[in-house]
Amino acid sequence: MQPFRVAIPEADLDDLRRRLAATRWPDELPGVGWERGVPLGYLRELAEYWRTEYDWRAAEARLNRYPQFRTDLDGAPVHFLHVRSPEPEAMPLLITHGWPGSVAEFLDVIGPLSDPAAHGGDPRDAFHLVIPSLPGYGFSRPLPGPGWDVPRIARAWGELMSRLGYERFAAQGGDAGSVISLALGALFPDRLIGAHLNMLMTFPGADPAELADLDETDTRRLALLGRFDTELSGYMRVQQTRPQTLAYALTDSPVGQLAWIVEKFREWTDSAKAPEDAVDREHMLTVASIYWLTATAGSSAQFYYEGAAAVRAAAAGAPPPPVQAPVGVAVFPHDIFQPIRRLAERDYPTISHWTEFDRGGHFAAMEQPELLTGDIRAFFRSLR
């Protein structure tokens, strides 16, 4: 394992500013707003802010406050944060991000989770944190070859935790991180203490009785799943089928990369008019900058290609691998994926903790870090 610090060359930042200044902008139909994608006026203003005001060096320094390392796992270079708690009895917790996320998602929860006493919490709730960048994402590059699907990543995470001396550990994640956390439970039943998820996808099975007498909330959630399939899943279809073709556009155009990401911060969050209603602008641009500065738009999309068959199987009602460890679920009401509890408990009968929040969306660690931290603490408190 090699110590790692983020140190982007100044020439790369100059190149980003030059490309932003030279953007070739498209036309836009009048009056369509966000209905057909990211509005031109909004994106022009955000891109100009990125070029002239956003401070990558401040974001870089914030990341470098925490110990970081790179190591080889199954042939892939993997970057990770390893933040040990000052509390000797802290529980090891592996946190996994998704797309379009990065380790920067968790900057607001690292302190409260690793050192609760310094943040007004109970020191008995402390965690040793391991926060890796997915293979092909951010500083875990280059992706060495195909085949990096959910089970392979979960096996690599198990090896990482072994190398760090954590024979038993807990897991947490949203988006892809939730699926990988559950896979850890299936692959390492004797090692996983529990899995806390802030996103869980549920699909109806073959029995129509499963959907009988749904209440208003679950009926709405089922309709949202249908809307995702018909309207909001275009990004996923492209990344599942032609990630390399997409890579040329997003790796050559920072505005293209920004639009591809910012759209999700608008559609998947608790935002009324613009993504900044839910996620701090600086934080959002840090996530976009990591994708741009590491040129990982294409390699991160490969995750969708590798998992396409598994997604189709789940959507067709195939049962997931069994998870013996306790599972906790935090439901944020503006996440694009909303679980139906009866279907969740059908698939994961070890669910022992379920929280419904009244605010927040898909990027819970950035939108509602205090709520997420509190729920993680509450779930694992009984498992210590």
mmCIF file with all atom_site columns, N, CA and C in Angstrom, residues 17 20 45-58 281-282 285:
data_model
loop_
_atom_site.group_PDB
_atom_site.id
_atom_site.type_symbol
_atom_site.label_atom_id
_atom_site.label_alt_id
_atom_site.label_comp_id
_atom_site.label_asym_id
_atom_site.label_entity_id
_atom_site.label_seq_id
_atom_site.pdbx_PDB_ins_code
_atom_site.Cartn_x
_atom_site.Cartn_y
_atom_site.Cartn_z
_atom_site.occupancy
_atom_site.B_iso_or_equiv
_atom_site.pdbx_formal_charge
_atom_site.auth_seq_id
_atom_site.auth_comp_id
_atom_site.auth_asym_id
_atom_site.auth_atom_id
_atom_site.pdbx_PDB_model_num
ATOM 1  N N  . ARG A 1 17  ? -9.763  25.406 -17.808 1.00 0.00 ? 17  ARG A N  1
ATOM 2  C CA . ARG A 1 17  ? -10.273 26.771 -17.989 1.00 0.00 ? 17  ARG A CA 1
ATOM 3  C C  . ARG A 1 17  ? -10.282 27.155 -19.464 1.00 0.00 ? 17  ARG A C  1
ATOM 4  N N  . LEU A 1 20  ? -13.231 25.392 -21.135 1.00 0.00 ? 20  LEU A N  1
ATOM 5  C CA . LEU A 1 20  ? -14.502 26.009 -20.741 1.00 0.00 ? 20  LEU A CA 1
ATOM 6  C C  . LEU A 1 20  ? -14.724 27.314 -21.491 1.00 0.00 ? 20  LEU A C  1
ATOM 7  N N  . GLU A 1 45  ? -24.011 29.596 -17.057 1.00 0.00 ? 45  GLU A N  1
ATOM 8  C CA . GLU A 1 45  ? -23.627 30.304 -15.841 1.00 0.00 ? 45  GLU A CA 1
ATOM 9  C C  . GLU A 1 45  ? -22.791 29.424 -14.926 1.00 0.00 ? 45  GLU A C  1
ATOM 10 N N  . LEU A 1 46  ? -23.173 28.145 -14.789 1.00 0.00 ? 46  LEU A N  1
ATOM 11 C CA . LEU A 1 46  ? -22.423 27.233 -13.932 1.00 0.00 ? 46  LEU A CA 1
ATOM 12 C C  . LEU A 1 46  ? -21.030 26.978 -14.493 1.00 0.00 ? 46  LEU A C  1
ATOM 13 N N  . ALA A 1 47  ? -20.917 26.825 -15.805 1.00 0.00 ? 47  ALA A N  1
ATOM 14 C CA . ALA A 1 47  ? -19.614 26.599 -16.429 1.00 0.00 ? 47  ALA A CA 1
ATOM 15 C C  . ALA A 1 47  ? -18.703 27.809 -16.243 1.00 0.00 ? 47  ALA A C  1
ATOM 16 N N  . GLU A 1 48  ? -19.261 28.994 -16.340 1.00 0.00 ? 48  GLU A N  1
ATOM 17 C CA . GLU A 1 48  ? -18.466 30.205 -16.127 1.00 0.00 ? 48  GLU A CA 1
ATOM 18 C C  . GLU A 1 48  ? -17.989 30.282 -14.679 1.00 0.00 ? 48  GLU A C  1
ATOM 19 N N  . TYR A 1 49  ? -18.846 29.893 -13.747 1.00 0.00 ? 49  TYR A N  1
ATOM 20 C CA . TYR A 1 49  ? -18.443 29.860 -12.337 1.00 0.00 ? 49  TYR A CA 1
ATOM 21 C C  . TYR A 1 49  ? -17.317 28.847 -12.138 1.00 0.00 ? 49  TYR A C  1
ATOM 22 N N  . TRP A 1 50  ? -17.447 27.699 -12.766 1.00 0.00 ? 50  TRP A N  1
ATOM 23 C CA . TRP A 1 50  ? -16.408 26.668 -12.693 1.00 0.00 ? 50  TRP A CA 1
ATOM 24 C C  . TRP A 1 50  ? -15.085 27.223 -13.214 1.00 0.00 ? 50  TRP A C  1
ATOM 25 N N  . ARG A 1 51  ? -15.148 27.987 -14.283 1.00 0.00 ? 51  ARG A N  1
ATOM 26 C CA . ARG A 1 51  ? -13.939 28.521 -14.908 1.00 0.00 ? 51  ARG A CA 1
ATOM 27 C C  . ARG A 1 51  ? -13.294 29.628 -14.096 1.00 0.00 ? 51  ARG A C  1
ATOM 28 N N  . THR A 1 52  ? -14.092 30.506 -13.507 1.00 0.00 ? 52  THR A N  1
ATOM 29 C CA . THR A 1 52  ? -13.547 31.740 -12.945 1.00 0.00 ? 52  THR A CA 1
ATOM 30 C C  . THR A 1 52  ? -13.550 31.807 -11.418 1.00 0.00 ? 52  THR A C  1
ATOM 31 N N  . GLU A 1 53  ? -14.402 31.052 -10.741 1.00 0.00 ? 53  GLU A N  1
ATOM 32 C CA . GLU A 1 53  ? -14.534 31.217 -9.296  1.00 0.00 ? 53  GLU A CA 1
ATOM 33 C C  . GLU A 1 53  ? -14.287 29.945 -8.488  1.00 0.00 ? 53  GLU A C  1
ATOM 34 N N  . TYR A 1 54  ? -14.639 28.803 -9.038  1.00 0.00 ? 54  TYR A N  1
ATOM 35 C CA . TYR A 1 54  ? -14.474 27.566 -8.286  1.00 0.00 ? 54  TYR A CA 1
ATOM 36 C C  . TYR A 1 54  ? -12.997 27.327 -7.972  1.00 0.00 ? 54  TYR A C  1
ATOM 37 N N  . ASP A 1 55  ? -12.714 26.892 -6.746  1.00 0.00 ? 55  ASP A N  1
ATOM 38 C CA . ASP A 1 55  ? -11.335 26.723 -6.271  1.00 0.00 ? 55  ASP A CA 1
ATOM 39 C C  . ASP A 1 55  ? -11.034 25.234 -6.083  1.00 0.00 ? 55  ASP A C  1
ATOM 40 N N  . TRP A 1 56  ? -10.444 24.620 -7.109  1.00 0.00 ? 56  TRP A N  1
ATOM 41 C CA . TRP A 1 56  ? -10.089 23.209 -6.983  1.00 0.00 ? 56  TRP A CA 1
ATOM 42 C C  . TRP A 1 56  ? -9.053  22.984 -5.890  1.00 0.00 ? 56  TRP A C  1
ATOM 43 N N  . ARG A 1 57  ? -8.128  23.907 -5.734  1.00 0.00 ? 57  ARG A N  1
ATOM 44 C CA . ARG A 1 57  ? -7.079  23.714 -4.728  1.00 0.00 ? 57  ARG A CA 1
ATOM 45 C C  . ARG A 1 57  ? -7.666  23.619 -3.318  1.00 0.00 ? 57  ARG A C  1
ATOM 46 N N  . ALA A 1 58  ? -8.746  24.347 -3.060  1.00 0.00 ? 58  ALA A N  1
ATOM 47 C CA . ALA A 1 58  ? -9.390  24.233 -1.748  1.00 0.00 ? 58  ALA A CA 1
ATOM 48 C C  . ALA A 1 58  ? -10.006 22.850 -1.577  1.00 0.00 ? 58  ALA A C  1
ATOM 49 N N  . ARG A 1 281 ? -23.015 24.119 -4.276  1.00 0.00 ? 281 ARG A N  1
ATOM 50 C CA . ARG A 1 281 ? -22.413 24.240 -5.604  1.00 0.00 ? 281 ARG A CA 1
ATOM 51 C C  . ARG A 1 281 ? -20.946 23.828 -5.603  1.00 0.00 ? 281 ARG A C  1
ATOM 52 N N  . GLU A 1 282 ? -20.196 24.250 -4.615  1.00 0.00 ? 282 GLU A N  1
ATOM 53 C CA . GLU A 1 282 ? -18.780 23.894 -4.559  1.00 0.00 ? 282 GLU A CA 1
ATOM 54 C C  . GLU A 1 282 ? -18.604 22.378 -4.476  1.00 0.00 ? 282 GLU A C  1
ATOM 55 N N  . LEU A 1 285 ? -19.394 20.750 -7.835  1.00 0.00 ? 285 LEU A N  1
ATOM 56 C CA . LEU A 1 285 ? -18.321 20.960 -8.804  1.00 0.00 ? 285 LEU A CA 1
ATOM 57 C C  . LEU A 1 285 ? -17.066 20.164 -8.452  1.00 0.00 ? 285 LEU A C  1
#
